[in-house]
mmCIF file of C-alpha atoms and ligand atoms in Angstrom:
data_model
loop_
_atom_site.group_PDB
_atom_site.id
_atom_site.type_symbol
_atom_site.label_atom_id
_atom_site.label_comp_id
_atom_site.label_asym_id
_atom_site.label_seq_id
_atom_site.Cartn_x
_atom_site.Cartn_y
_atom_site.Cartn_z
ATOM 1 C CA UNK A 1 129.809 109.687 97.251
ATOM 2 C CA UNK A 2 133.146 111.540 97.213
ATOM 3 C CA UNK A 3 133.674 114.611 99.315
ATOM 4 C CA UNK A 4 136.427 116.965 100.300
ATOM 5 C CA UNK A 5 138.162 116.036 103.567
ATOM 6 C CA UNK A 6 139.450 119.129 105.365
ATOM 7 C CA UNK A 7 142.333 119.232 107.915
ATOM 8 C CA UNK A 8 139.636 119.842 110.532
ATOM 9 C CA UNK A 9 137.950 116.578 109.536
ATOM 10 C CA UNK A 10 141.245 114.728 109.849
ATOM 11 C CA UNK A 11 141.861 116.246 113.269
ATOM 12 C CA UNK A 12 138.355 115.328 114.396
ATOM 13 C CA UNK A 13 138.761 111.776 113.069
ATOM 14 C CA UNK A 14 141.927 111.343 115.119
ATOM 15 C CA UNK A 15 139.856 111.959 118.260
ATOM 16 C CA UNK A 16 136.961 109.674 117.309
ATOM 17 C CA UNK A 17 137.136 106.250 118.971
ATOM 18 C CA UNK A 18 136.445 103.086 116.991
ATOM 19 C CA UNK A 19 132.823 101.899 117.099
ATOM 20 C CA UNK A 20 131.956 99.099 119.509
ATOM 21 C CA UNK A 21 128.875 97.720 117.798
ATOM 22 C CA UNK A 22 127.535 97.164 114.314
ATOM 23 C CA UNK A 23 123.829 96.564 113.829
ATOM 24 C CA UNK A 24 123.342 94.785 110.516
ATOM 25 C CA UNK A 25 119.777 95.100 109.244
ATOM 26 C CA UNK A 26 120.012 92.048 107.032
ATOM 27 C CA UNK A 27 116.533 92.532 105.574
ATOM 28 C CA UNK A 28 113.403 94.599 106.073
ATOM 29 C CA UNK A 29 111.204 91.558 105.432
ATOM 30 C CA UNK A 30 109.264 90.561 108.542
ATOM 31 C CA UNK A 31 106.288 88.309 109.238
ATOM 32 C CA UNK A 32 105.154 90.409 112.199
ATOM 33 C CA UNK A 33 103.342 93.733 111.903
ATOM 34 C CA UNK A 34 104.103 95.507 115.190
ATOM 35 C CA UNK A 35 102.384 98.893 115.531
ATOM 36 C CA UNK A 36 105.648 100.429 116.876
ATOM 37 C CA UNK A 37 107.956 99.013 114.198
ATOM 38 C CA UNK A 38 111.283 100.862 114.265
ATOM 39 C CA UNK A 39 112.133 100.205 110.637
ATOM 40 C CA UNK A 40 111.996 103.297 108.408
ATOM 41 C CA UNK A 41 108.729 104.308 106.769
ATOM 42 C CA UNK A 42 110.303 103.542 103.391
ATOM 43 C CA UNK A 43 111.308 99.874 103.432
ATOM 44 C CA UNK A 44 114.086 98.536 101.220
ATOM 45 C CA UNK A 45 113.113 95.879 98.686
ATOM 46 C CA UNK A 46 114.421 92.308 98.831
ATOM 47 C CA UNK A 47 116.144 92.731 95.463
ATOM 48 C CA UNK A 48 118.293 95.570 96.853
ATOM 49 C CA UNK A 49 119.626 93.567 99.829
ATOM 50 C CA UNK A 50 123.378 93.031 100.066
ATOM 51 C CA UNK A 51 124.481 89.580 98.975
ATOM 52 C CA UNK A 52 126.084 87.050 101.298
ATOM 53 C CA UNK A 53 129.561 87.985 100.025
ATOM 54 C CA UNK A 54 128.915 91.699 100.465
ATOM 55 C CA UNK A 55 127.772 91.245 104.067
ATOM 56 C CA UNK A 56 130.804 89.088 104.808
ATOM 57 C CA UNK A 57 133.054 91.829 103.441
ATOM 58 C CA UNK A 58 131.263 94.325 105.714
ATOM 59 C CA UNK A 59 131.796 92.093 108.769
ATOM 60 C CA UNK A 60 135.509 91.756 108.006
ATOM 61 C CA UNK A 61 135.838 95.512 107.537
ATOM 62 C CA UNK A 62 133.983 96.071 110.817
ATOM 63 C CA UNK A 63 136.324 93.753 112.710
ATOM 64 C CA UNK A 64 139.359 95.521 111.206
ATOM 65 C CA UNK A 65 137.846 98.862 112.262
ATOM 66 C CA UNK A 66 137.629 97.691 115.885
ATOM 67 C CA UNK A 67 133.975 96.668 116.164
ATOM 68 C CA UNK A 68 133.429 94.029 118.877
ATOM 69 C CA UNK A 69 129.703 93.251 118.737
ATOM 70 C CA UNK A 70 127.760 92.254 115.644
ATOM 71 C CA UNK A 71 123.988 92.468 116.022
ATOM 72 C CA UNK A 72 122.194 90.545 113.277
ATOM 73 C CA UNK A 73 118.851 92.234 112.955
ATOM 74 C CA UNK A 74 116.078 93.196 110.529
ATOM 75 C CA UNK A 75 113.127 93.149 109.873
ATOM 76 C CA UNK A 76 113.351 89.501 110.718
ATOM 77 C CA UNK A 77 116.916 88.252 110.079
ATOM 78 C CA UNK A 78 115.705 84.636 109.962
ATOM 79 C CA UNK A 79 114.033 85.594 106.670
ATOM 80 C CA UNK A 80 117.523 85.465 105.118
ATOM 81 C CA UNK A 81 118.320 81.966 103.869
ATOM 82 C CA UNK A 82 122.028 82.616 104.495
ATOM 83 C CA UNK A 83 121.625 83.507 108.183
ATOM 84 C CA UNK A 84 123.737 80.585 109.374
ATOM 85 C CA UNK A 85 126.481 81.399 106.858
ATOM 86 C CA UNK A 86 126.461 85.072 107.859
ATOM 87 C CA UNK A 87 126.648 84.146 111.539
ATOM 88 C CA UNK A 88 129.614 81.885 110.865
ATOM 89 C CA UNK A 89 131.328 84.695 108.942
ATOM 90 C CA UNK A 90 130.796 87.132 111.798
ATOM 91 C CA UNK A 91 132.198 84.654 114.298
ATOM 92 C CA UNK A 92 135.146 83.864 112.012
ATOM 93 C CA UNK A 93 135.909 87.602 111.858
ATOM 94 C CA UNK A 94 136.234 87.524 115.652
ATOM 95 C CA UNK A 95 132.989 89.398 116.335
ATOM 96 C CA UNK A 96 130.628 88.617 119.216
ATOM 97 C CA UNK A 97 127.473 87.605 117.351
ATOM 98 C CA UNK A 98 124.006 88.448 118.629
ATOM 99 C CA UNK A 99 120.803 87.511 116.783
ATOM 100 C CA UNK A 100 117.861 89.885 117.322
ATOM 101 C CA UNK A 101 114.757 87.983 116.281
ATOM 102 C CA UNK A 102 111.002 87.547 116.641
ATOM 103 C CA UNK A 103 111.660 83.802 116.556
ATOM 104 C CA UNK A 104 109.421 83.303 113.522
ATOM 105 C CA UNK A 105 111.486 81.557 110.866
ATOM 106 C CA UNK A 106 113.569 79.602 113.380
ATOM 107 C CA UNK A 107 113.169 75.939 114.237
ATOM 108 C CA UNK A 108 115.128 73.520 116.382
ATOM 109 C CA UNK A 109 117.453 72.447 113.565
ATOM 110 C CA UNK A 110 118.249 75.990 112.498
ATOM 111 C CA UNK A 111 119.025 77.033 116.076
ATOM 112 C CA UNK A 112 121.401 74.077 116.392
ATOM 113 C CA UNK A 113 123.064 75.183 113.136
ATOM 114 C CA UNK A 114 123.381 78.724 114.426
ATOM 115 C CA UNK A 115 124.961 77.404 117.591
ATOM 116 C CA UNK A 116 127.437 75.353 115.556
ATOM 117 C CA UNK A 117 128.157 78.455 113.463
ATOM 118 C CA UNK A 118 129.283 80.245 116.625
ATOM 119 C CA UNK A 119 126.227 82.311 117.592
ATOM 120 C CA UNK A 120 127.085 83.877 120.946
ATOM 121 C CA UNK A 121 123.727 85.253 122.026
ATOM 122 C CA UNK A 122 120.071 85.476 121.017
ATOM 123 C CA UNK A 123 117.610 88.282 121.746
ATOM 124 C CA UNK A 124 113.980 87.274 121.423
ATOM 125 C CA UNK A 125 111.154 89.810 121.259
ATOM 126 C CA UNK A 126 108.041 89.292 123.367
ATOM 127 C CA UNK A 127 104.922 91.363 122.690
ATOM 128 C CA UNK A 128 102.905 90.292 125.726
ATOM 129 C CA UNK A 129 102.648 87.696 128.483
ATOM 130 C CA UNK A 130 99.609 85.899 127.039
ATOM 131 C CA UNK A 131 99.133 84.405 123.556
ATOM 132 C CA UNK A 132 96.067 86.589 122.987
ATOM 133 C CA UNK A 133 97.803 89.878 123.666
ATOM 134 C CA UNK A 134 101.186 88.952 122.187
ATOM 135 C CA UNK A 135 99.652 87.764 118.915
ATOM 136 C CA UNK A 136 97.362 90.786 118.687
ATOM 137 C CA UNK A 137 100.214 93.276 119.226
ATOM 138 C CA UNK A 138 102.532 91.483 116.814
ATOM 139 C CA UNK A 139 99.752 90.967 114.274
ATOM 140 C CA UNK A 140 100.804 87.341 113.859
ATOM 141 C CA UNK A 141 98.663 84.423 114.968
ATOM 142 C CA UNK A 142 100.664 81.649 116.581
ATOM 143 C CA UNK A 143 103.672 83.909 117.144
ATOM 144 C CA UNK A 144 103.606 83.534 120.926
ATOM 145 C CA UNK A 145 103.725 79.732 120.819
ATOM 146 C CA UNK A 146 106.643 79.881 118.363
ATOM 147 C CA UNK A 147 108.538 82.259 120.639
ATOM 148 C CA UNK A 148 108.157 79.956 123.629
ATOM 149 C CA UNK A 149 109.485 77.060 121.557
ATOM 150 C CA UNK A 150 112.396 79.153 120.229
ATOM 151 C CA UNK A 151 113.338 80.180 123.762
ATOM 152 C CA UNK A 152 113.353 76.523 124.848
ATOM 153 C CA UNK A 153 115.452 75.409 121.848
ATOM 154 C CA UNK A 154 117.854 78.314 122.433
ATOM 155 C CA UNK A 155 118.249 77.397 126.088
ATOM 156 C CA UNK A 156 118.748 73.732 125.204
ATOM 157 C CA UNK A 157 121.439 74.672 122.660
ATOM 158 C CA UNK A 158 123.312 76.537 125.402
ATOM 159 C CA UNK A 159 122.962 79.935 123.715
ATOM 160 C CA UNK A 160 122.524 82.764 126.242
ATOM 161 C CA UNK A 161 119.076 84.347 125.896
ATOM 162 C CA UNK A 162 117.777 87.886 126.395
ATOM 163 C CA UNK A 163 114.076 88.689 126.180
ATOM 164 C CA UNK A 164 113.149 92.070 124.646
ATOM 165 C CA UNK A 165 109.829 93.541 125.688
ATOM 166 C CA UNK A 166 108.623 96.813 124.197
ATOM 167 C CA UNK A 167 106.127 98.245 126.695
ATOM 168 C CA UNK A 168 103.172 100.501 126.028
ATOM 169 C CA UNK A 169 99.647 101.294 127.159
ATOM 170 C CA UNK A 170 98.264 97.872 126.239
ATOM 171 C CA UNK A 171 100.867 95.554 127.759
ATOM 172 C CA UNK A 172 102.508 97.584 130.521
ATOM 173 C CA UNK A 173 100.239 96.079 133.144
ATOM 174 C CA UNK A 174 101.577 92.622 132.175
ATOM 175 C CA UNK A 175 105.153 93.609 133.005
ATOM 176 C CA UNK A 176 105.368 91.326 136.047
ATOM 177 C CA UNK A 177 104.066 88.368 134.026
ATOM 178 C CA UNK A 178 106.527 89.064 131.186
ATOM 179 C CA UNK A 179 109.369 89.126 133.678
ATOM 180 C CA UNK A 180 108.207 85.844 135.261
ATOM 181 C CA UNK A 181 107.978 84.294 131.815
ATOM 182 C CA UNK A 182 111.504 85.452 130.924
ATOM 183 C CA UNK A 183 112.821 83.841 134.120
ATOM 184 C CA UNK A 184 110.941 80.599 133.397
ATOM 185 C CA UNK A 185 112.373 80.561 129.868
ATOM 186 C CA UNK A 186 115.889 80.717 131.274
ATOM 187 C CA UNK A 187 116.705 84.235 130.022
ATOM 188 C CA UNK A 188 119.701 85.823 131.680
ATOM 189 C CA UNK A 189 118.559 89.316 130.842
ATOM 190 C CA UNK A 190 115.367 91.169 129.971
ATOM 191 C CA UNK A 191 115.284 94.493 128.185
ATOM 192 C CA UNK A 192 112.097 96.382 128.995
ATOM 193 C CA UNK A 193 111.938 99.455 126.807
ATOM 194 C CA UNK A 194 109.041 101.885 126.688
ATOM 195 C CA UNK A 195 107.922 102.472 123.118
ATOM 196 C CA UNK A 196 109.675 105.312 121.266
ATOM 197 C CA UNK A 197 107.523 107.582 119.158
ATOM 198 C CA UNK A 198 109.373 108.104 115.964
ATOM 199 C CA UNK A 199 108.517 106.440 112.687
ATOM 200 C CA UNK A 200 105.621 104.014 112.543
ATOM 201 C CA UNK A 201 104.742 104.334 116.263
ATOM 202 C CA UNK A 202 103.660 107.922 115.582
ATOM 203 C CA UNK A 203 100.643 106.477 113.753
ATOM 204 C CA UNK A 204 99.625 104.625 116.926
ATOM 205 C CA UNK A 205 100.183 107.229 119.620
ATOM 206 C CA UNK A 206 96.693 106.952 121.127
ATOM 207 C CA UNK A 207 96.867 103.154 121.090
ATOM 208 C CA UNK A 208 100.329 102.986 122.667
ATOM 209 C CA UNK A 209 101.057 105.988 124.896
ATOM 210 C CA UNK A 210 101.117 104.785 128.533
ATOM 211 C CA UNK A 211 99.400 106.810 131.241
ATOM 212 C CA UNK A 212 101.343 108.535 133.989
ATOM 213 C CA UNK A 213 99.940 106.020 136.502
ATOM 214 C CA UNK A 214 101.124 103.089 134.399
ATOM 215 C CA UNK A 215 104.590 104.578 134.106
ATOM 216 C CA UNK A 216 104.874 105.246 137.823
ATOM 217 C CA UNK A 217 103.721 101.696 138.623
ATOM 218 C CA UNK A 218 106.219 100.295 136.112
ATOM 219 C CA UNK A 219 109.098 102.337 137.551
ATOM 220 C CA UNK A 220 108.323 101.118 141.069
ATOM 221 C CA UNK A 221 107.942 97.547 139.897
ATOM 222 C CA UNK A 222 111.315 97.536 138.154
ATOM 223 C CA UNK A 223 113.038 98.940 141.247
ATOM 224 C CA UNK A 224 111.508 96.218 143.409
ATOM 225 C CA UNK A 225 112.119 93.407 140.915
ATOM 226 C CA UNK A 226 115.779 94.329 140.418
ATOM 227 C CA UNK A 227 116.412 93.740 144.123
ATOM 228 C CA UNK A 228 114.288 90.615 144.350
ATOM 229 C CA UNK A 229 115.826 88.961 141.290
ATOM 230 C CA UNK A 230 119.447 89.996 141.726
ATOM 231 C CA UNK A 231 121.616 87.102 140.564
ATOM 232 C CA UNK A 232 118.648 85.523 138.707
ATOM 233 C CA UNK A 233 118.083 87.899 135.808
ATOM 234 C CA UNK A 234 119.433 91.303 134.802
ATOM 235 C CA UNK A 235 116.725 93.896 134.101
ATOM 236 C CA UNK A 236 117.555 96.688 131.642
ATOM 237 C CA UNK A 237 114.842 99.309 131.627
ATOM 238 C CA UNK A 238 114.194 102.318 129.426
ATOM 239 C CA UNK A 239 111.452 104.370 131.130
ATOM 240 C CA UNK A 240 108.966 106.580 129.290
ATOM 241 C CA UNK A 241 110.626 109.694 127.885
ATOM 242 C CA UNK A 242 107.945 112.175 128.810
ATOM 243 C CA UNK A 243 108.084 111.237 132.485
ATOM 244 C CA UNK A 244 111.875 111.645 132.623
ATOM 245 C CA UNK A 245 113.523 114.983 133.306
ATOM 246 C CA UNK A 246 116.399 114.544 130.901
ATOM 247 C CA UNK A 247 116.816 112.736 127.599
ATOM 248 C CA UNK A 248 118.717 109.507 127.228
ATOM 249 C CA UNK A 249 122.132 109.427 125.576
ATOM 250 C CA UNK A 250 120.672 107.998 122.397
ATOM 251 C CA UNK A 251 123.100 105.574 120.705
ATOM 252 C CA UNK A 252 125.574 106.521 123.463
ATOM 253 C CA UNK A 253 126.008 109.786 121.550
ATOM 254 C CA UNK A 254 125.883 110.315 117.789
ATOM 255 C CA UNK A 255 128.744 108.595 115.974
ATOM 256 C CA UNK A 256 130.430 107.599 119.224
ATOM 257 C CA UNK A 257 129.800 103.908 119.829
ATOM 258 C CA UNK A 258 127.959 102.220 116.998
ATOM 259 C CA UNK A 259 126.687 102.170 113.453
ATOM 260 C CA UNK A 260 123.752 100.647 111.573
ATOM 261 C CA UNK A 261 123.794 99.272 108.085
ATOM 262 C CA UNK A 262 120.546 99.017 106.130
ATOM 263 C CA UNK A 263 119.704 95.975 103.983
ATOM 264 C CA UNK A 264 121.069 97.696 100.861
ATOM 265 C CA UNK A 265 124.295 98.823 102.578
ATOM 266 C CA UNK A 266 123.601 102.418 103.592
ATOM 267 C CA UNK A 267 125.564 103.262 106.731
ATOM 268 C CA UNK A 268 123.610 105.167 109.396
ATOM 269 C CA UNK A 269 124.609 106.651 112.762
ATOM 270 C CA UNK A 270 121.327 105.296 114.228
ATOM 271 C CA UNK A 271 118.423 103.200 112.995
ATOM 272 C CA UNK A 272 116.130 106.213 112.521
ATOM 273 C CA UNK A 273 118.685 108.600 111.020
ATOM 274 C CA UNK A 274 116.973 108.532 107.621
ATOM 275 C CA UNK A 275 114.171 110.588 109.210
ATOM 276 C CA UNK A 276 116.560 113.571 109.091
ATOM 277 C CA UNK A 277 116.156 114.871 105.540
ATOM 278 C CA UNK A 278 119.286 117.049 105.513
ATOM 279 C CA UNK A 279 121.608 114.055 105.918
ATOM 280 C CA UNK A 280 123.159 112.058 103.111
ATOM 281 C CA UNK A 281 124.322 108.539 103.773
ATOM 282 C CA UNK A 282 127.233 106.664 102.291
ATOM 283 C CA UNK A 283 127.015 103.054 101.168
ATOM 284 C CA UNK A 284 129.414 100.206 101.799
ATOM 285 C CA UNK A 285 129.123 99.625 98.042
ATOM 286 C CA UNK A 286 130.930 102.933 97.369
ATOM 287 C CA UNK A 287 133.262 103.625 100.263
ATOM 288 C CA UNK A 288 135.239 101.637 102.877
ATOM 289 C CA UNK A 289 133.481 101.318 106.225
ATOM 290 C CA UNK A 290 136.348 102.920 108.185
ATOM 291 C CA UNK A 291 136.327 105.939 105.886
ATOM 292 C CA UNK A 292 132.565 106.330 106.381
ATOM 293 C CA UNK A 293 132.899 106.061 110.161
ATOM 294 C CA UNK A 294 135.666 108.617 110.497
ATOM 295 C CA UNK A 295 134.979 110.994 107.607
ATOM 296 C CA UNK A 296 131.382 110.434 106.483
ATOM 297 C CA UNK A 297 129.302 113.616 106.499
ATOM 298 C CA UNK A 298 126.343 112.022 108.312
ATOM 299 C CA UNK A 299 128.567 110.723 111.122
ATOM 300 C CA UNK A 300 130.238 114.086 111.627
ATOM 301 C CA UNK A 301 127.005 116.091 111.473
ATOM 302 C CA UNK A 302 126.220 115.676 115.195
ATOM 303 C CA UNK A 303 129.495 114.534 116.713
ATOM 304 C CA UNK A 304 130.993 116.632 119.497
ATOM 305 C CA UNK A 305 129.255 119.907 120.391
ATOM 306 C CA UNK A 306 129.805 122.111 117.318
ATOM 307 C CA UNK A 307 126.219 121.598 116.201
ATOM 308 C CA UNK A 308 124.574 122.127 119.598
ATOM 309 C CA UNK A 309 122.327 125.067 120.478
ATOM 310 C CA UNK A 310 123.775 127.258 123.258
ATOM 311 C CA UNK A 311 121.405 125.631 125.770
ATOM 312 C CA UNK A 312 123.202 122.296 125.342
ATOM 313 C CA UNK A 313 126.701 123.574 124.527
ATOM 314 C CA UNK A 314 126.851 125.382 127.874
ATOM 315 C CA UNK A 315 125.112 122.612 129.852
ATOM 316 C CA UNK A 316 126.912 120.468 132.439
ATOM 317 C CA UNK A 317 125.113 117.358 131.123
ATOM 318 C CA UNK A 318 126.338 117.574 127.545
ATOM 319 C CA UNK A 319 128.903 114.826 128.128
ATOM 320 C CA UNK A 320 126.223 112.661 129.783
ATOM 321 C CA UNK A 321 123.386 112.734 127.252
ATOM 322 C CA UNK A 322 125.136 114.411 124.288
ATOM 323 C CA UNK A 323 122.060 116.569 123.782
ATOM 324 C CA UNK A 324 119.695 113.583 123.617
ATOM 325 C CA UNK A 325 118.141 112.079 120.521
ATOM 326 C CA UNK A 326 118.548 113.813 117.138
ATOM 327 C CA UNK A 327 115.677 111.914 115.577
ATOM 328 C CA UNK A 328 113.325 112.915 118.377
ATOM 329 C CA UNK A 329 114.402 116.549 117.968
ATOM 330 C CA UNK A 330 113.637 116.205 114.246
ATOM 331 C CA UNK A 331 110.251 114.580 114.870
ATOM 332 C CA UNK A 332 109.017 117.055 117.466
ATOM 333 C CA UNK A 333 110.956 120.289 116.904
ATOM 334 C CA UNK A 334 111.314 119.844 113.147
ATOM 335 C CA UNK A 335 115.035 120.543 113.610
ATOM 336 C CA UNK A 336 117.544 117.752 114.240
ATOM 337 C CA UNK A 337 119.988 120.154 115.899
ATOM 338 C CA UNK A 338 117.463 121.372 118.493
ATOM 339 C CA UNK A 339 117.665 120.374 122.150
ATOM 340 C CA UNK A 340 115.824 117.076 122.607
ATOM 341 C CA UNK A 341 112.266 118.173 123.593
ATOM 342 C CA UNK A 342 112.284 115.585 126.390
ATOM 343 C CA UNK A 343 114.731 117.797 128.316
ATOM 344 C CA UNK A 344 113.097 119.891 131.073
ATOM 345 C CA UNK A 345 115.139 122.856 129.792
ATOM 346 C CA UNK A 346 113.727 122.590 126.266
ATOM 347 C CA UNK A 347 111.113 125.196 125.317
ATOM 348 C CA UNK A 348 109.101 122.354 123.741
ATOM 349 C CA UNK A 349 109.018 120.158 126.837
ATOM 350 C CA UNK A 350 105.601 121.367 128.002
ATOM 351 C CA UNK A 351 104.042 120.706 124.590
ATOM 352 C CA UNK A 352 105.520 117.210 124.530
ATOM 353 C CA UNK A 353 104.145 116.367 127.974
ATOM 354 C CA UNK A 354 100.695 117.808 127.257
ATOM 355 C CA UNK A 355 100.366 115.876 124.006
ATOM 356 C CA UNK A 356 101.521 112.685 125.734
ATOM 357 C CA UNK A 357 98.899 113.195 128.463
ATOM 358 C CA UNK A 358 96.138 113.602 125.863
ATOM 359 C CA UNK A 359 97.228 110.502 123.940
ATOM 360 C CA UNK A 360 97.622 108.416 127.088
ATOM 361 C CA UNK A 361 94.059 109.186 128.276
ATOM 362 C CA UNK A 362 92.460 108.337 124.932
ATOM 363 C CA UNK A 363 90.473 105.136 124.514
ATOM 364 C CA UNK A 364 92.879 103.011 122.444
ATOM 365 C CA UNK A 365 91.801 102.865 118.795
ATOM 366 C CA UNK A 366 92.570 99.741 116.728
ATOM 367 C CA UNK A 367 96.259 99.381 115.846
ATOM 368 C CA UNK A 368 97.526 100.611 112.513
ATOM 369 C CA UNK A 369 99.685 97.598 111.781
ATOM 370 C CA UNK A 370 102.973 97.760 109.930
ATOM 371 C CA UNK A 371 102.224 95.858 106.794
ATOM 372 C CA UNK A 372 105.109 94.069 105.168
ATOM 373 C CA UNK A 373 105.261 91.294 102.702
ATOM 374 C CA UNK A 374 105.208 88.094 104.760
ATOM 375 C CA UNK A 375 108.584 86.417 105.055
ATOM 376 C CA UNK A 376 108.895 82.813 104.133
ATOM 377 C CA UNK A 377 109.857 80.490 106.914
ATOM 378 C CA UNK A 378 113.047 78.867 105.918
ATOM 379 C CA UNK A 379 114.586 75.782 107.395
HETATM 380 FE FE1 SF4 B 401 121.071 117.431 127.779
HETATM 381 FE FE2 SF4 B 401 120.939 119.696 126.303
HETATM 382 FE FE3 SF4 B 401 119.127 119.215 128.206
HETATM 383 FE FE4 SF4 B 401 121.642 119.790 128.892
HETATM 384 S S1 SF4 B 401 120.184 121.174 127.846
HETATM 385 S S2 SF4 B 401 120.354 118.176 129.790
HETATM 386 S S3 SF4 B 401 122.788 118.747 127.213
HETATM 387 S S4 SF4 B 401 119.462 117.997 126.337
HETATM 388 FE FE1 FES B 402 118.372 108.610 115.999
HETATM 389 FE FE2 FES B 402 118.074 108.795 118.662
HETATM 390 S S1 FES B 402 116.997 107.451 117.254
HETATM 391 S S2 FES B 402 119.580 109.744 117.428
#
């Protein structure tokens, strides 16, 4: 896409820092079927995925742009046969390489190859602390056992490990057991994030929304565990939105710290940005990555404060949370430039909390699983 670049754009670009992180969604294929899948509702087909050479070009462009961290993600990135080659290319470009995986599609040999290729870090998702719950949430029988094995192979290969646990109504009460498991597996860090309700998770609100009591117990547990396990494991925690007073600084602010690239090469300011219908996204097939970052229309749409409603533009927190999450504003207010409805100052806050209360009290219905074509296990 070509577009006119005004002097104002150039001036704005001069004040935009380089991105720190690139999240490369190598594929949307995934063997799991999590009910809170964060991939877009419209998945990209295998035939439209960037080739090995195209991804390598993207990684080199990212390094030249100033990116430091390369997150290899999906779908399930191990579904790509060229994962080891792509990891080696990222490392050769000087990027810190992090694999975000369910573990399915990895085996001991492939992990050793990834280590040899220069993989710096591995993030493994965990859906529950018992095989029964983890396999039911992920919709994949035998997934839990594979994850435990992957964690052990990763540890043995000397690759630092983080465990990712998305928490919700049905597994939040296993938080202590998930933390114990992460410690036993040798993880240096655990990311406990409460489920976010945009995209597919919206279909499972009554099955996933935690109750106020669960959230309060979880908050207290994390505070206690952080002290108890200081020096053993780092605990990153994203509490439930509707029990917070202010929104989080989603993506560290729009177009400020990172970018996402979809399997076909579309460049997004965040993983859910395609839920905002007014935005148009450039592709790495048509335009250099640096040009997209600095001058792309989607990246400039919500940078700075020019787009903010008065409530945010005049608020003392606008440099802390940058007005919150644009995709959440779109999902709940129907307007991506509205104040994030999580904010206690938002006129929609009360509605958000009341709906969350109703969903959290509901008897959980069966999950609506994300159905994707099963990925082949390579290796
Ligand atoms: Fe953040 Fe806007 Fe709320 Fe202020 S009014 S706290 S900037 S979301
Ligand atoms: Fe898109 Fe928050 S998920 S801005």
